[in-house]
Every structure is written in structure tokens, then in C-alpha cells.
XYZ file of C-alpha atoms in Angstrom:
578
model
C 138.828 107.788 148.947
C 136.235 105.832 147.456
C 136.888 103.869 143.780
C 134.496 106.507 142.123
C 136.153 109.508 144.051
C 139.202 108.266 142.561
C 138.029 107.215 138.916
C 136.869 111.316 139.261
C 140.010 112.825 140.645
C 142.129 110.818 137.916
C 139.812 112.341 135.019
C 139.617 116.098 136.645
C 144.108 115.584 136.450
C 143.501 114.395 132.955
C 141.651 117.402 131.900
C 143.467 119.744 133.547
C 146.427 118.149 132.096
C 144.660 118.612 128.570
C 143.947 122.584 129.221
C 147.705 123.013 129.973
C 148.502 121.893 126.379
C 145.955 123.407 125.075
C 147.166 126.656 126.565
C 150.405 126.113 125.737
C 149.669 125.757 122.016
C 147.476 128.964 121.795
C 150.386 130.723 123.513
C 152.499 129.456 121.248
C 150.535 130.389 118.097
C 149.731 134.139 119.691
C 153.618 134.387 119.637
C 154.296 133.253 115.972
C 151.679 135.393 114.582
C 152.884 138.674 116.212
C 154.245 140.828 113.327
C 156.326 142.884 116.074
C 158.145 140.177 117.082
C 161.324 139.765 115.293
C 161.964 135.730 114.337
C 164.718 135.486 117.092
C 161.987 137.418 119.752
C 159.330 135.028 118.535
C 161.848 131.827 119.321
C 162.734 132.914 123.106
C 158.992 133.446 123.455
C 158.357 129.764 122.130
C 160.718 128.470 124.215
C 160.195 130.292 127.300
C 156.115 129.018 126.691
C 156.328 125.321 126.815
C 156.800 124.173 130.104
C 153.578 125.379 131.002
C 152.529 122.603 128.872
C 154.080 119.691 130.632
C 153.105 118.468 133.936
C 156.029 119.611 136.030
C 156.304 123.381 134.702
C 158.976 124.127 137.728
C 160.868 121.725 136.395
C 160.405 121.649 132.596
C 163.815 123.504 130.973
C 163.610 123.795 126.989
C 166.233 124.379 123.944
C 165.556 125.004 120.468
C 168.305 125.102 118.005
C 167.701 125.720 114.490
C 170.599 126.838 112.258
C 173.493 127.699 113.562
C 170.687 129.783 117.099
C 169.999 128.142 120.273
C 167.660 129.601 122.151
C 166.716 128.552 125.932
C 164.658 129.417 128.849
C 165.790 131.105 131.967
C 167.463 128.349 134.720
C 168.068 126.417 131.589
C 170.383 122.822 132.284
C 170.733 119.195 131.054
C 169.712 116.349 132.483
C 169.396 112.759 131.785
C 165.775 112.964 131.683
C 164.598 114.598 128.223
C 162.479 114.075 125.156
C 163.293 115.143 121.600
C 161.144 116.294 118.694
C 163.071 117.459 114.953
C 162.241 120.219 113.022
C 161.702 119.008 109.676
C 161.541 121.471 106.642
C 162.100 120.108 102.805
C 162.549 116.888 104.011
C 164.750 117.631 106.465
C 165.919 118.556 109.649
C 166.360 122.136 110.062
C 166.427 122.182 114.077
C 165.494 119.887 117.100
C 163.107 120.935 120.670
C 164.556 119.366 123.352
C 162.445 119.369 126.571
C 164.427 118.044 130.234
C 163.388 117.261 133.635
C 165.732 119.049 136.043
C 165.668 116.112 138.417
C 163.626 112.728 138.574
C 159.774 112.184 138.874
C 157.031 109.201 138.735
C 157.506 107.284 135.309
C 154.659 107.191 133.057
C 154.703 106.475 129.391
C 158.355 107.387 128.161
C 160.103 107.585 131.220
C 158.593 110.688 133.386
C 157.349 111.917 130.104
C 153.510 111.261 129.452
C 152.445 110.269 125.293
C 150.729 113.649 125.190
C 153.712 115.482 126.107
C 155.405 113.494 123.233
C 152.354 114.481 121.217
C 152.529 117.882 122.404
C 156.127 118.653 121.414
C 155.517 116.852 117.984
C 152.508 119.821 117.565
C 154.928 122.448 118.636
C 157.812 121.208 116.240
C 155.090 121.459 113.328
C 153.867 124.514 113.574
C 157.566 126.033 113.899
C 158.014 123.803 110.632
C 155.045 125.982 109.338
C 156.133 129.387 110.345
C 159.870 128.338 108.810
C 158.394 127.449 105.822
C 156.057 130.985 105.304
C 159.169 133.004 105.633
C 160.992 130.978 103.539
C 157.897 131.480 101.103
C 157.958 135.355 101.735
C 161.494 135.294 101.145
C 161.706 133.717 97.447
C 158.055 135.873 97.007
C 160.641 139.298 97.631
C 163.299 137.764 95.169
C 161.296 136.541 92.828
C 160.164 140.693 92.304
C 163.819 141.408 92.850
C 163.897 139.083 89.803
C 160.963 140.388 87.899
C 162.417 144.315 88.054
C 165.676 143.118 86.945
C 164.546 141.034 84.090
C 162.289 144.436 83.206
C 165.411 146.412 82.842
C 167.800 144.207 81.792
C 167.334 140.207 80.770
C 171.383 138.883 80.371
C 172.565 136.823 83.680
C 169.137 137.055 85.073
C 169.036 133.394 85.434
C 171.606 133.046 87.667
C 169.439 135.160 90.493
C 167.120 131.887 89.791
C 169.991 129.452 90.128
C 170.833 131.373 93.025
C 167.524 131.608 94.978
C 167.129 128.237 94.398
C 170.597 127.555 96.494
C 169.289 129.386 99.058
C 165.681 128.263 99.449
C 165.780 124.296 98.056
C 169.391 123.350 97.672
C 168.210 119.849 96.931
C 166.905 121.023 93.894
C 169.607 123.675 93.056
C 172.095 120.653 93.146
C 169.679 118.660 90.690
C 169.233 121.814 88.496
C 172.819 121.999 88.065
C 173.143 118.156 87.138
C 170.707 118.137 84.617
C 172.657 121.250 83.157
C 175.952 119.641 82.996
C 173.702 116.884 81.358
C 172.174 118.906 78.864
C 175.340 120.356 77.707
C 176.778 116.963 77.389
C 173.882 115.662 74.703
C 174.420 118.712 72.963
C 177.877 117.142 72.379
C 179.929 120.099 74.034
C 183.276 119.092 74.467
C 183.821 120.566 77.646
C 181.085 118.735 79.241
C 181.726 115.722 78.290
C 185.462 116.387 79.611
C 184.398 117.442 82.563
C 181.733 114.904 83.343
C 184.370 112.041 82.679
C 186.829 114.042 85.134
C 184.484 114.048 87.675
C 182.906 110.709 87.616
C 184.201 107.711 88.892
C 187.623 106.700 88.191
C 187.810 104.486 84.730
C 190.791 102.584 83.800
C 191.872 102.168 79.845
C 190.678 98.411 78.576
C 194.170 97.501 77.794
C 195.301 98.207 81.244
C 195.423 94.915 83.517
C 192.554 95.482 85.534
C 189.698 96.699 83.091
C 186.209 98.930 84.820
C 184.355 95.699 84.277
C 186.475 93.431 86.834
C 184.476 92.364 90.079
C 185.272 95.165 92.514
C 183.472 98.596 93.542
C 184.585 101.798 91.391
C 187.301 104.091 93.269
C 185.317 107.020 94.108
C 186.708 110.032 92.744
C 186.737 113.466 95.403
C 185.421 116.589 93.610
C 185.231 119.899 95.423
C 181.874 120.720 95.620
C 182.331 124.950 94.940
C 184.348 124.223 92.238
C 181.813 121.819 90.521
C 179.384 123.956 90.791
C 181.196 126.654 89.736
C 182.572 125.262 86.537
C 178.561 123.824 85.063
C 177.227 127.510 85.583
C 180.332 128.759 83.719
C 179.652 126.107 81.085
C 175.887 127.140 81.220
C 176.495 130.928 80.753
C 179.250 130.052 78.050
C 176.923 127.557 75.818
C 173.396 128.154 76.550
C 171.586 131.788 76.078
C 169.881 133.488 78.600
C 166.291 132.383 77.609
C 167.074 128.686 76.801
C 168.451 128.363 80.559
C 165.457 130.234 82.057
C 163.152 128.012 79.640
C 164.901 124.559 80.966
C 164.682 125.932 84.990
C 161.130 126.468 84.706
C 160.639 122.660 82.966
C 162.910 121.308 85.631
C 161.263 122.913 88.427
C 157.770 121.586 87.252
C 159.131 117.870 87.025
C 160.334 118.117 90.483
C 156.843 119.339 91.580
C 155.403 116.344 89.936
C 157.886 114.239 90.964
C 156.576 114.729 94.786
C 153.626 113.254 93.412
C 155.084 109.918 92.306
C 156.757 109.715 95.482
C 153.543 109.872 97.222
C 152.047 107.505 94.932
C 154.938 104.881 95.155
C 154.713 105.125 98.698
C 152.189 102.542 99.765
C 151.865 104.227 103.494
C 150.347 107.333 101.652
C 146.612 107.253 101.960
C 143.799 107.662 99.410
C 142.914 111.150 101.225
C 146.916 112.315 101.055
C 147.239 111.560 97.036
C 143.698 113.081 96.298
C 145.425 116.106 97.798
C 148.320 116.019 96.123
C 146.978 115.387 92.946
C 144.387 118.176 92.935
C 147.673 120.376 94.000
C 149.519 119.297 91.053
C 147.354 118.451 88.126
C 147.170 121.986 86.581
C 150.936 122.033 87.098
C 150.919 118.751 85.126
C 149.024 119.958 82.293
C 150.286 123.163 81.453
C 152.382 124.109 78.472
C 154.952 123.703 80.282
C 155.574 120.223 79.118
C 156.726 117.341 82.185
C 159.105 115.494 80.933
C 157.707 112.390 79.080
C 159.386 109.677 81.383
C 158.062 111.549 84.617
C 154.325 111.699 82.738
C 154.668 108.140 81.728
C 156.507 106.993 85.117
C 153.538 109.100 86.803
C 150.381 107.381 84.857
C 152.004 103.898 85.842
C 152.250 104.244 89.292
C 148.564 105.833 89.607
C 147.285 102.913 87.732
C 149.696 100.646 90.587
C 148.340 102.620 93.645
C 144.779 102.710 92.183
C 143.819 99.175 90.356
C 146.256 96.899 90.092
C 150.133 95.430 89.970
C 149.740 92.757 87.086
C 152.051 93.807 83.961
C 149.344 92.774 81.425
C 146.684 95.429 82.894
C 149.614 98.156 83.262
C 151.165 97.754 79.721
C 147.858 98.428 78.192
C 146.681 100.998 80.413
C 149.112 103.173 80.505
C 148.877 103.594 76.820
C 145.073 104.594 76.894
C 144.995 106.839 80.611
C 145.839 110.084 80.808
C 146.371 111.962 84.515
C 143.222 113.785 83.568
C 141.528 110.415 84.097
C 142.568 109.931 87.553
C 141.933 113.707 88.721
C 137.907 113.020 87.519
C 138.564 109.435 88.963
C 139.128 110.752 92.476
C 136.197 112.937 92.793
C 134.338 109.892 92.893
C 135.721 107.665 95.525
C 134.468 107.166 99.212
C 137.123 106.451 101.560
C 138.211 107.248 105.163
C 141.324 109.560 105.794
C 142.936 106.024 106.690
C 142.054 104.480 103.764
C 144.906 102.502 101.245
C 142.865 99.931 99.214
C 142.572 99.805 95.579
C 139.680 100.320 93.512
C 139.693 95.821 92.590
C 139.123 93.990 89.566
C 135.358 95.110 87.979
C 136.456 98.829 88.077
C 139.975 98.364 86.862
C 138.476 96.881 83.455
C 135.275 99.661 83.663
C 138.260 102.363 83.795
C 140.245 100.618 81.031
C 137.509 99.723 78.609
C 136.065 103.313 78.974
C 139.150 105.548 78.235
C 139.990 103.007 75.119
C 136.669 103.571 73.856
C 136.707 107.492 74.901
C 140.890 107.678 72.986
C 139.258 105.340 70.045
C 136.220 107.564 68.910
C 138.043 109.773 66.540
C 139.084 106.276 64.211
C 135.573 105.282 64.790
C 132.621 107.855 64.764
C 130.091 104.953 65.627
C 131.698 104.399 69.432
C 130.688 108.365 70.156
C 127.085 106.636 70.932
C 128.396 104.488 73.522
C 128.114 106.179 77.124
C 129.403 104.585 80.332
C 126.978 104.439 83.023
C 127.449 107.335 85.889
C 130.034 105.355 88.861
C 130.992 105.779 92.352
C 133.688 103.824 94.532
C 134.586 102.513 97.506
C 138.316 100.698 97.682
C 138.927 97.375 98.937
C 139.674 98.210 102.401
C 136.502 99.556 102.957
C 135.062 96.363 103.793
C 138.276 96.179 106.593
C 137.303 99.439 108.418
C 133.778 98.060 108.179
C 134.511 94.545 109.924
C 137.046 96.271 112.431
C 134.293 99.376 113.088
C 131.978 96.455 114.540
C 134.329 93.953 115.282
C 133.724 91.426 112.757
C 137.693 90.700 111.885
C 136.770 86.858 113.285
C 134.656 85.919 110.124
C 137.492 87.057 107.711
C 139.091 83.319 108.943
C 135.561 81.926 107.680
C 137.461 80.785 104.185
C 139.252 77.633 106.238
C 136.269 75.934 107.858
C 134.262 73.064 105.678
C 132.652 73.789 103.068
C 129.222 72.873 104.892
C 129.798 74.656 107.653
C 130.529 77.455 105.566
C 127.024 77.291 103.935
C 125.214 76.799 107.110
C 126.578 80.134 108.322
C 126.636 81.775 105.670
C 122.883 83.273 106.247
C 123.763 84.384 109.137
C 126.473 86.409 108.200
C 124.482 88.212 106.251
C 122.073 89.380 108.727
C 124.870 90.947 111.010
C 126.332 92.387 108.256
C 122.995 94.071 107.253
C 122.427 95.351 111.325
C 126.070 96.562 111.291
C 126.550 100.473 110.601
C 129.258 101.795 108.242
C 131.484 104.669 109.547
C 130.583 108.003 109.701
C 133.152 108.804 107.046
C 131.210 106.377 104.478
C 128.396 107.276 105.649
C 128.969 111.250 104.727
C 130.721 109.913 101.222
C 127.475 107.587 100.243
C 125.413 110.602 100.846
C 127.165 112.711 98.424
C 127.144 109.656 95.956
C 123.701 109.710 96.188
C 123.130 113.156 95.301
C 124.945 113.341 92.293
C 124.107 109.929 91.447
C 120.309 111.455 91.538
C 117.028 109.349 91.616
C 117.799 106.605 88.840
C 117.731 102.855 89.985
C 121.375 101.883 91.396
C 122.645 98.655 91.287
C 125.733 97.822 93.848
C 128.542 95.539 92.071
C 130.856 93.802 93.996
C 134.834 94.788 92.807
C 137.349 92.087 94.790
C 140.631 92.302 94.436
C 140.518 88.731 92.579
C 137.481 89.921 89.857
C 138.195 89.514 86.391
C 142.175 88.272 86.917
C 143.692 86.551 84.354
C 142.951 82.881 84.606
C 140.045 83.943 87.099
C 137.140 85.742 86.135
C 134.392 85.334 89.298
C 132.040 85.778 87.467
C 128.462 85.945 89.127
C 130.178 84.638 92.278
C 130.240 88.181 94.326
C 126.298 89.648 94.758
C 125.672 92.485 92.643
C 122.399 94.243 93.882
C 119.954 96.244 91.895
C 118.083 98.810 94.606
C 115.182 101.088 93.270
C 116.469 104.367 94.960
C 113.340 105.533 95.809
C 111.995 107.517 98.890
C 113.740 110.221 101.391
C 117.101 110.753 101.486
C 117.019 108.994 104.550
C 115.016 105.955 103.055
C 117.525 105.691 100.282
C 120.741 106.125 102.114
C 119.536 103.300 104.204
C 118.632 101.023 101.434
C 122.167 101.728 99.797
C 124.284 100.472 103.003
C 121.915 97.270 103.444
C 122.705 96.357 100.134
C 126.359 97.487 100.251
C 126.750 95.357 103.657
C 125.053 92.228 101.785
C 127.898 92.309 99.049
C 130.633 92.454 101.421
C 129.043 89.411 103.403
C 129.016 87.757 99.793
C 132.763 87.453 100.089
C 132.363 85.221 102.413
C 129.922 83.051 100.727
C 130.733 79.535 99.802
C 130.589 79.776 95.983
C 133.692 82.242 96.181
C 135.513 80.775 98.825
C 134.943 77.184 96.596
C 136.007 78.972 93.240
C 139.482 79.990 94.774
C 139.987 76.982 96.769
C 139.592 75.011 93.281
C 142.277 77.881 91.907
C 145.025 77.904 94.633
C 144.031 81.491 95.892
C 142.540 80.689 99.429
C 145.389 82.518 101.200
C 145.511 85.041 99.094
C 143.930 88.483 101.247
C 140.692 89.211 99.533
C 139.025 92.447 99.552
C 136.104 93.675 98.194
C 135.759 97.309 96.500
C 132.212 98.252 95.565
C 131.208 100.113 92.470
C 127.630 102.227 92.716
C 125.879 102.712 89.146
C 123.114 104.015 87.644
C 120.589 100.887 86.076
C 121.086 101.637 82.194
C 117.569 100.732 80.930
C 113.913 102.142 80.445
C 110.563 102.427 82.190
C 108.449 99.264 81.230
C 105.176 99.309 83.160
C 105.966 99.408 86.932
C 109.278 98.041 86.180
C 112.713 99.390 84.724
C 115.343 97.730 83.055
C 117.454 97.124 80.147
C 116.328 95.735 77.001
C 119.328 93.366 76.622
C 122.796 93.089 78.733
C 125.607 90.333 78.692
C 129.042 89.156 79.740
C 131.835 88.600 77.428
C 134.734 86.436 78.266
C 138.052 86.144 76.478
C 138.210 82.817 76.190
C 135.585 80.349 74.466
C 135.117 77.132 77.183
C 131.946 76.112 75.516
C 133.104 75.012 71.874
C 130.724 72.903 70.072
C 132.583 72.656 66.604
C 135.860 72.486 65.546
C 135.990 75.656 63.373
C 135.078 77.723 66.590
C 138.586 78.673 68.221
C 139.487 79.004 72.656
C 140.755 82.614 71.256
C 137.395 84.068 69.844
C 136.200 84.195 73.013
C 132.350 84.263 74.039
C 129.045 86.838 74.501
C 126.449 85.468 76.598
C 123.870 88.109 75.840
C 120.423 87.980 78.033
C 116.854 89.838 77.667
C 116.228 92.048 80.447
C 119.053 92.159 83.773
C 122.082 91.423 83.212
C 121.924 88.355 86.386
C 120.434 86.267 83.957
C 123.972 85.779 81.976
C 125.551 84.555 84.481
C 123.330 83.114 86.890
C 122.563 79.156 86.037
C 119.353 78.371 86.492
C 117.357 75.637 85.185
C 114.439 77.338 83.275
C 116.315 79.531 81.663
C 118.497 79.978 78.652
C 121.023 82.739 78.081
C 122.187 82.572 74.788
């Protein structure tokens, strides 16, 4: 057999190894979605369908087990040869697929398992997570009109069909409902919570005794019988709290825990940009409703968007959140381009645009005169975009351009930009700058660079990333094109000597820049053939250039300019910024 015979052979397996699974999962889904199938009918079927999705069918054998079922296919038996996927639902795992090799065959990836067979039984595990999880929904859907006609006809105890349904559908939550009962009941001073609470906490020892709670050795953990804990709060509940009241703090309760998936997702830096746009859109109408979240979750919510999105430093985040509402952040999303992979941050220019424009949007009602201030229309891209675009064309080399001379840096520096500007941008940007565009309309753009490092305390990089003003004029096509040339130019600006210099001089060369890019519209006028803006500036914090005494660091400095806004901080010799 020739090399190319072969090469052939191998790919016709490959694909015919591809059908299988493909087969296999329609087979699977055909089965699930049969409404004559009772669940346990619908399981044997499942089970009884995947070998034919594994290379060895005659001798694939296959268990499920979820609850307290197992279900297996005929000539079913152990072996030492087997691979493993869990069922999660809620968070956790509900039942396992177990596939085994009745006797020993070629290895390949995992043993004599291939990665798509791994891959496959992962897909099958899902979509039973899926189907679990619709019939679950179905099943609170019935109750909760079991509920409704019961609460028609009669409203006392009602609540404890809620507390119930919630045992059997989400007893995570049912057992956090019930805490923050026994809680409430406690801050509303009743003595028999508070009694109870100390008898079932940890052990405590009187102050006088020998050994006080404080000494320096763990807490004796005290054993409390689960039914009979939960038992006595609802008693306490029904006893203390009327019917509506408990109803009233379920419902609040319930939406914090909703929200609080959200700040999981947020906290969790392995989430991407695409997973927490999702969630968010899920959950914002849940957030602002009358039913009020709880102020710690809103305010422990607005901090960790502000984290996930801008920036860790405390100064930024103890201003921020005082100023940014989630209502911010579900308009911010709509206008950020990223790839599903994506987990950058927005960087430094658009963390103070975002601040600066919700103080002044919060501040207009003390101050009628801000009303006529208007931010300039914005798109983003986060900081890793410029990764995925070095890794899509294999540019990672010049990210170690920041330790070579100085010199050697400026000699290449030109050339950096050129295959920057003859690189292509995934397709995923690609679709996300087109959108841009179209909302953004046909006013000039200009493309500011937004590092990571920008406008940091103690390190403002100023003028030392390219911002690019681009006339967005032409064909779609025309202007699409003229956006990504000048979008690749900024990102090859990071690697420019003038930065690289700055943060060599500032003890930040190791640090892992990035470089998020904001898209505006030019604020300015028609002059002629030319449009800009009659003035524009810089401000800085802090006053460097004091020429008398009475001026103090503190009062800080405008640089304001005729015209673009370049001229403030661009030096040049025949000029003079004031």
C-alpha cells in the first residue's frame, strides 16, 4: 500500500469513525424526545444505543446509574478496560455513564479508548443532564399550579408547599432558605431562636471556665440531626412569622440566589466574556425588579463586575462602585467585541471613560449645567484581543521584543508594524467590528489604544500608545478594512520603544501588558474638507510643571490644544499646547 493509499484509508476510518458518533447522538436524541417513552424506557434505549458509537460496538457494554436505577445493555459485564463520564445536574452529580471493553484492543489515546469517544460520552452525559433538568422544570411548573389553586382557595400553610418543592427540586437552596429563616427569627430577637441557634452551633465554654472559646484549638463540633433541625426552624417559622411575610422573604431569597450565580461567574476568572454576557442578560431583569436583592449581594455584585471588567486596584473600585449601577454593565456589554474564548479586561483609557461618564450621568440632578455634556458613542475590544491576534498569525515571538536594546528595539520597530498591518484579525472580530461599524454609522472614528498599564496611578502613558483618527469613508468593505489596519497599527504600538522605555524607567517591564482598544466617534465639526474639534485636552492629577510657588503638585494640570487632541500630548518643537 502506497503512503497516499494509506494517508486515504486512515482518513476514510476517521470519517467513518465520525458518522458512528454522529449516529449515535441522533439516536440518542430521537429516544429522549419520544413522548411515549416512559423516562425508565427512554434510559434502556440510551443505553442500549451507545456502543454503536464507539469503535468496537461487539464489544462496547454500557451502565447508567442515576438515583438509586441502573440501567444496562444486554451481555452487560465489567472489565478493567472502561471510561467514565458524570451526570452533573445543580452542580452536582446526579448519575455516572460508564462505557467497558469486554476484553483488550490496540491502545490509542486513553488506553483502547480514542479522545472522541471521551468526547462522545461527555455529549451523551450532557444532553441526559438536559433532559433531567426539563423534567425537573415540568415538575416544579405542575406544583407551582398545584400551588397557585391552593393559594386561590385557601392562603394559610401555603408556604410550606414552597419550602417543600424547593426540598425536592434544589435542596441546596431549601437548606439555605431554612438558614436564613432561623436567622431572621433570631434578629427579630425571638427567644427561641436565639436558643436554638446557640444549641446547635458549635460547642462554647463559659469565660470563667479554665479553657475559655478563645484558647488556640479548633471548636468541638457539635452533631445535630438534620430532620430534626429542619423540623424545629419551620415550626419556629409557622409559629412567628405570618403566612405572607414568609412567602414575601422566599421569593427575596430565591432572587439573591439567582443573582448570586452571577457573582460566581464573575469571580470566576475561567468564565469568559461570552459566558457572563449571557448570564447577565439572563439575570438583569431579575436584578432590577421590585423585588429588591439584597444590598450586600447588589453591592458585592457591582464590585466584582467592575474586577472582571476594568480593573483590581482599590482606589478605582472604592469610587466606582459608588457611581455604577448593574444597568451600566448590561448597556456596557452590548458593546464589546470578543471571541467566545475571550477573558481580558476592558484596560486603563476605558476604565476612567466608564467612571468619569456615570459620575457625570449620577451628578446631573445637583448640577443642571453637566446635562450638556455627552460622551462620545464607544465600542471595545478587551486586552486579550491583541493575544488571539498574535497567536491567530503566530506572532507570540515579538511579545519578548520588551528585553532586547533599546536600539534594536527602534530599528525593528517599523517593521513590526508592517506585519501587523498584513496580518488578518479572526473571523470572530472580524463579524464584531462589522457590527461596530454599523451602529457606529459614517462619522470619523478614531482608534485609542486602552493597555492594561494606561492611566495607573503613578503611570499615566500618556501619548505613548498610537491613537488613530480614520475618516470612515467608502464601502463597507473599504471601511472595515481601514478600521483593522489601524486597529493592527495600535497593537504594534505596544511594542514601540517609547512604551517599552516609559515602563522600563517605572519598574513595570515584566509586568504582562495588553492592549484593549476603544472605537469612537471624532467629536468635532465640518471645517472645509476637514473635520475636527474646535479645542480638546488632557488633564492630569498632578501639576509636574510648577512655575511659582503659590501653584500646588495637588491642583493638577489642563493642557488644552486647538484642533486634535494629539497636539496635547505630542512634543513637538513648533508647537505650543498651552
Amino acid at each position: 500500500m502506497s503512503p497516499n493509499t494509506k494517508n486515504i484509508h486512515n482518513l476514510v476510518h476517521e470519517l467513518e469513525e465520525r458518522a458512528k458518533e454522529l449516529n449515535c447522538i441522533y439516536s440518542i436524541e430521537d429516544f429522549l424526545n419520544n413522548s411515549a417513552l416512559s423516562t425508565d424506557e427512554k434510559f434502556r434505549s440510551v443505553v442500549n444505543a451507545i456502543p454503536s458509537g464507539f469503535q468496537f460496538p461487539e464489544l462496547t457494554r454500557a451502565r447508567i446509574v442515576f438515583g438509586n436505577k441502573i440501567f444496562e445493555n444486554d451481555s452487560f459485564s465489567e472489565s478493567r478496560f472502561f471510561i467514565q463520564s458524570d451526570i452533573i445536574v445543580n452542580d452536582a452529580a446526579a448519575g455516572t455513564i460508564t462505557v467497558y471493553y469486554s476484553k483488550e484492543t490496540p491502545l490509542f489515546d486513553d488506553g483502547p479508548f480514542l479522545k472522541e469517544e471521551k468526547k462522545l460520552l461527555s455529549s451523551i452525559a450532557d444532553r441526559l443532564r438536559t433532559y433531567i433538568q426539563h423534567e425537573e422544570s415540568k415538575t416544579i411548573l405542575n406544583n407551582l399550579r398545584e400551588i397557585k389553586d391552593i393559594s386561590e382557595e385557601e392562603t394559610e400553610g401555603s408556604w410550606r408547599i414552597v419550602i417543600e418543592m424547593l426540598n425536592k427540586t434544589d435542596p441546596v437552596l431549601y437548606k439555605t432558605i431554612l438558614r436564613k429563616l432561623l436567622h431572621h427569627l433570631c434578629w427579630n430577637d425571638i427567644k427561641e431562636a436565639i436558643d436554638f441557634l446557640t444549641f446547635s452551633s458549635t460547642e462554647t465554654k463559659n469565660t470563667e471556665e479554665e479553657n475559655p472559646i478563645e484558647e488556640n484549638k479548633p471548636i468541638k463540633k457539635k452533631i445535630v440531626e438534620t430532620n430534626e433541625y429542619e423540623a424545629a426552624i419551620l415550626a419556629m417559622t409557622g409559629k412567628y412569622m405570618k403566612d405572607d411575610e414568609i412567602i414575601d422573604k422566599i421569593q427575596k431569597w430565591i432572587t439573591d440566589d439567582k443573582i448570586s450565580n452571577l457573582v460566581k461567574a464573575v469571580e470566576n476568572y475561567n468564565t469568559s466574556l461570552q459566558v457572563i454576557s449571557e448570564i447577565l442578560r439572563k439575570h438583569y431583569k431579575i436584578a432590577v425588579e421590585k423585588h429588591e436583592v439584597s444590598t450586600s449581594i447588589d453591592k458585592g455584585l457591582r464590585v466584582s463586575l467592575i474586577r472582571r471588567f476594568f480593573t483590581e486596584q482599590i482606589e478605582f473600585i472604592t469610587i466606582a462602585k459608588e457611581h455604577v449601577d448593574l444597568e451600566d454593565f448590561y448597556e456596557l456589554i452590548d458593546r464589546i467585541i470578543f471571541t467566545p474564548e475571550s477573558h481580558g479586561k476592558l484596560g486603563g483609557k476605558s476604565a476612567g471613560l466608564f467612571l468619569a461618564s456615570n459620575i457625570l450621568k449620577k451628578s446631573i440632578r445637583d448640577n443642571p449645567l453637566l446635562k450638556n455634556i455627552r460622551i462620545p458613542k464607544t465600542w471595545y475590544i478587551p486586552s486579550d484581543g491583541i493575544i488571539q491576534f498574535l497567536q491567530y498569525n503566530n506572532l507570540e515571538e515579538v511579545i519578548e521584543q520588551k528585553y532586547k536594546e533599546i536600539e534594536e528595539i527602534r530599528r525593528e520597530y517599523h517593521h513590526i508594524i508592517q506585519i501587523f498591518k498584513n496580518s488578518s484579525f479572526p473571523p470572530e472580530m472580524v463579524k464584531g467590528l462589522s457590527v461596530a461599524l454599523d451602529d457606529l454609522g459614517d462619522m470619523p472614528l478614531i482608534v485609542r489604544s486602552s493597555s492594561l498599564l494606561e492611566d495607573q496611578v503613578g503611570a499615566a502613558f500618556s501619548g505613548k500608545y498610537k491613537s488613530l483618527f480614520i475618516a470612515n469613508t467608502g464601502t463597507k468593505a473599504e471601511r472595515l478594512n481601514a478600521l483593522m489596519d489601524a486597529i493592527a497599527e495600535v497593537y504594534a504600538s505596544t511594542f514601540s520603544p517609547d512604551p517599552i522605555e516609559y515602563r522600563a524607567e517605572r519598574g513595570l517591564l515584566d509586568f504582562h501588558e495588553e492592549m484593549g482598544i476603544m472605537i469612537q466617534q471624532v467629536v468635532g465639526e465640518k471645517t472645509g474638507d476637514y473635520f475636527f474639534p474646535s479645542f480638546a485636552g488632557v488633564a492630569f492629577s498632578n501639576n509636574e510643571f510648577r512655575w511659582s510657588p503659590r501653584i500646588k503638585r495637588e491642583d493638577g494640570l489642563i493642557r488644552m490644544v486647538a484642533g486634535l487632541g494629539t497636539r496635547a500630548v505630542d512634543r513637538l518643537s513648533d508647537d505650543y499646547p498651552v
